[in-house]
PDB file of C-alpha atoms in Angstrom:
ATOM      1  CA  MET A   1     -54.106 -13.077  78.892  1.00  0.00           C
ATOM      2  CA  ASP A   2     -53.575  -9.790  77.797  1.00  0.00           C
ATOM      3  CA  LEU A   3     -57.093  -7.876  78.168  1.00  0.00           C
ATOM      4  CA  LYS A   4     -56.621  -4.430  77.203  1.00  0.00           C
ATOM      5  CA  LEU A   5     -55.688  -6.419  73.271  1.00  0.00           C
ATOM      6  CA  PHE A   6     -58.549  -7.945  73.877  1.00  0.00           C
ATOM      7  CA  LEU A   7     -61.037  -5.275  74.731  1.00  0.00           C
ATOM      8  CA  MET A   8     -58.898  -3.444  71.497  1.00  0.00           C
ATOM      9  CA  ALA A   9     -60.194  -6.890  69.014  1.00  0.00           C
ATOM     10  CA  PHE A  10     -63.472  -6.520  70.021  1.00  0.00           C
ATOM     11  CA  GLY A  11     -64.749  -3.279  70.386  1.00  0.00           C
ATOM     12  CA  MET A  12     -62.873  -2.961  66.782  1.00  0.00           C
ATOM     13  CA  LEU A  13     -64.700  -6.316  65.798  1.00  0.00           C
ATOM     14  CA  PHE A  14     -67.701  -4.650  67.244  1.00  0.00           C
ATOM     15  CA  LEU A  15     -67.408  -1.124  65.064  1.00  0.00           C
ATOM     16  CA  ALA A  16     -66.857  -2.695  61.672  1.00  0.00           C
ATOM     17  CA  GLU A  17     -69.730  -5.168  61.728  1.00  0.00           C
ATOM     18  CA  LEU A  18     -72.056  -3.435  63.172  1.00  0.00           C
ATOM     19  CA  GLY A  19     -74.273  -2.464  59.698  1.00  0.00           C
ATOM     20  CA  ASP A  20     -71.883  -4.918  57.822  1.00  0.00           C
ATOM     21  CA  LYS A  21     -72.842  -7.449  55.251  1.00  0.00           C
ATOM     22  CA  THR A  22     -72.960  -9.110  57.311  1.00  0.00           C
ATOM     23  CA  GLN A  23     -74.679  -7.971  60.468  1.00  0.00           C
ATOM     24  CA  LEU A  24     -77.189  -7.524  57.272  1.00  0.00           C
ATOM     25  CA  THR A  25     -77.271 -11.339  56.112  1.00  0.00           C
ATOM     26  CA  VAL A  26     -78.417 -12.240  59.682  1.00  0.00           C
ATOM     27  CA  PHE A  27     -81.243  -9.870  59.628  1.00  0.00           C
ATOM     28  CA  THR A  28     -82.411 -10.944  56.059  1.00  0.00           C
ATOM     29  CA  LEU A  29     -81.396 -14.439  57.686  1.00  0.00           C
ATOM     30  CA  VAL A  30     -83.731 -14.292  60.655  1.00  0.00           C
ATOM     31  CA  THR A  31     -87.471 -11.701  58.144  1.00  0.00           C
ATOM     32  CA  GLN A  32     -87.011 -14.661  56.029  1.00  0.00           C
ATOM     33  CA  TYR A  33     -87.080 -17.323  58.929  1.00  0.00           C
ATOM     34  CA  ASN A  34     -88.304 -17.240  61.548  1.00  0.00           C
ATOM     35  CA  LYS A  35     -85.618 -18.810  63.688  1.00  0.00           C
ATOM     36  CA  PRO A  36     -83.283 -16.649  65.220  1.00  0.00           C
ATOM     37  CA  LEU A  37     -81.126 -18.981  67.754  1.00  0.00           C
ATOM     38  CA  PRO A  38     -79.798 -21.632  64.398  1.00  0.00           C
ATOM     39  CA  ILE A  39     -78.780 -18.679  62.259  1.00  0.00           C
ATOM     40  CA  PHE A  40     -77.568 -17.037  66.235  1.00  0.00           C
ATOM     41  CA  LEU A  41     -75.379 -19.742  65.612  1.00  0.00           C
ATOM     42  CA  GLY A  42     -74.504 -20.684  62.608  1.00  0.00           C
ATOM     43  CA  ALA A  43     -73.609 -17.457  62.474  1.00  0.00           C
ATOM     44  CA  SER A  44     -71.415 -16.899  65.568  1.00  0.00           C
ATOM     45  CA  LEU A  45     -69.352 -20.473  64.577  1.00  0.00           C
ATOM     46  CA  ALA A  46     -68.629 -18.227  60.929  1.00  0.00           C
ATOM     47  CA  LEU A  47     -67.631 -15.748  62.010  1.00  0.00           C
ATOM     48  CA  VAL A  48     -65.261 -17.781  64.281  1.00  0.00           C
ATOM     49  CA  VAL A  49     -63.070 -19.704  61.940  1.00  0.00           C
ATOM     50  CA  VAL A  50     -63.395 -17.168  60.252  1.00  0.00           C
ATOM     51  CA  THR A  51     -61.641 -15.084  63.075  1.00  0.00           C
ATOM     52  CA  LEU A  52     -59.394 -17.364  63.359  1.00  0.00           C
ATOM     53  CA  ILE A  53     -58.405 -18.147  60.485  1.00  0.00           C
ATOM     54  CA  GLY A  54     -57.204 -14.295  60.436  1.00  0.00           C
ATOM     55  CA  ALA A  55     -55.055 -14.332  62.924  1.00  0.00           C
ATOM     56  CA  LEU A  56     -53.284 -17.609  62.245  1.00  0.00           C
ATOM     57  CA  PHE A  57     -53.252 -16.158  58.270  1.00  0.00           C
ATOM     58  CA  GLY A  58     -52.285 -12.891  59.750  1.00  0.00           C
ATOM     59  CA  ASN A  59     -49.733 -14.716  62.566  1.00  0.00           C
ATOM     60  CA  VAL A  60     -48.061 -16.384  59.080  1.00  0.00           C
ATOM     61  CA  VAL A  61     -47.918 -13.823  57.183  1.00  0.00           C
ATOM     62  CA  THR A  62     -46.660 -11.007  59.203  1.00  0.00           C
ATOM     63  CA  LYS A  63     -43.246 -12.948  59.259  1.00  0.00           C
ATOM     64  CA  TYR A  64     -43.177 -12.672  55.081  1.00  0.00           C
ATOM     65  CA  ILE A  65     -45.443  -8.881  53.730  1.00  0.00           C
ATOM     66  CA  PRO A  66     -44.610  -5.664  56.346  1.00  0.00           C
ATOM     67  CA  THR A  67     -47.696  -4.494  58.345  1.00  0.00           C
ATOM     68  CA  HIS A  68     -47.800  -1.021  55.691  1.00  0.00           C
ATOM     69  CA  TYR A  69     -48.551  -2.732  52.897  1.00  0.00           C
ATOM     70  CA  LEU A  70     -51.314  -5.211  54.128  1.00  0.00           C
ATOM     71  CA  LYS A  71     -52.591  -2.525  55.294  1.00  0.00           C
ATOM     72  CA  LEU A  72     -52.400  -1.398  51.652  1.00  0.00           C
ATOM     73  CA  ILE A  73     -53.637  -4.321  50.346  1.00  0.00           C
ATOM     74  CA  ALA A  74     -57.136  -4.556  52.674  1.00  0.00           C
ATOM     75  CA  GLY A  75     -57.946  -1.149  51.977  1.00  0.00           C
ATOM     76  CA  ILE A  76     -57.553  -1.389  48.357  1.00  0.00           C
ATOM     77  CA  LEU A  77     -60.163  -4.598  48.182  1.00  0.00           C
ATOM     78  CA  PHE A  78     -62.686  -2.707  50.329  1.00  0.00           C
ATOM     79  CA  VAL A  79     -62.935   0.183  48.205  1.00  0.00           C
ATOM     80  CA  GLY A  80     -63.078  -2.478  45.604  1.00  0.00           C
ATOM     81  CA  ILE A  81     -65.412  -4.865  47.488  1.00  0.00           C
ATOM     82  CA  GLY A  82     -67.140  -0.972  48.029  1.00  0.00           C
ATOM     83  CA  ILE A  83     -67.689  -0.308  43.886  1.00  0.00           C
ATOM     84  CA  PHE A  84     -68.505  -3.836  43.532  1.00  0.00           C
ATOM     85  CA  VAL A  85     -71.308  -3.488  45.919  1.00  0.00           C
ATOM     86  CA  LEU A  86     -72.306  -0.013  44.736  1.00  0.00           C
ATOM     87  CA  ILE A  87     -72.410  -1.146  40.963  1.00  0.00           C
ATOM     88  CA  GLU A  88     -74.351  -4.749  41.685  1.00  0.00           C
ATOM     89  CA  SER A  89     -76.775  -2.648  43.851  1.00  0.00           C
ATOM     90  CA  ALA A  90     -77.287   0.956  41.990  1.00  0.00           C
ATOM     91  CA  PRO A  91     -79.980  -1.510  38.920  1.00  0.00           C
ATOM     92  CA  GLU A  92     -81.824  -2.007  42.449  1.00  0.00           C
ATOM     93  CA  VAL A  93     -82.329   1.546  43.602  1.00  0.00           C
ATOM     94  CA  LEU A  94     -82.412   3.105  40.026  1.00  0.00           C
ATOM     95  CA  LYS A  95     -85.729   1.048  39.216  1.00  0.00           C
ATOM     96  CA  GLN A  96     -86.651   1.175  42.919  1.00  0.00           C
ATOM     97  CA  LEU A  97     -86.538   5.268  42.207  1.00  0.00           C
ATOM     98  CA  GLY A  98     -88.197   5.451  38.614  1.00  0.00           C
ATOM     99  CA  ARG A  99     -90.788   4.087  40.434  1.00  0.00           C
ATOM    100  CA  GLY A 100     -92.347   6.204  42.933  1.00  0.00           C
ATOM    101  CA  GLN A 101     -91.744   8.780  40.223  1.00  0.00           C
TER     102      GLN A 101
END
């Protein structure tokens, strides 16, 4: 196994997931149900499966679509998701700000 590649993937994914919706979802579930172990195991399995799909799918897709196009598409998707989250959360934030005045 290529240790350098392993550590790079671990480090990048670890940093990308900090404060991510996945982590916030896990945090919310644990605060609601107070059962960290099954939530940890379920979330971990989900992340493993999603990562496996990404690795397998990415290997196939890069044979047909150049990497720079994939990066562009991923960037557009991330921006789109960010805009969606902002639009979705704005009414709640504005409502909270209105209560504080």
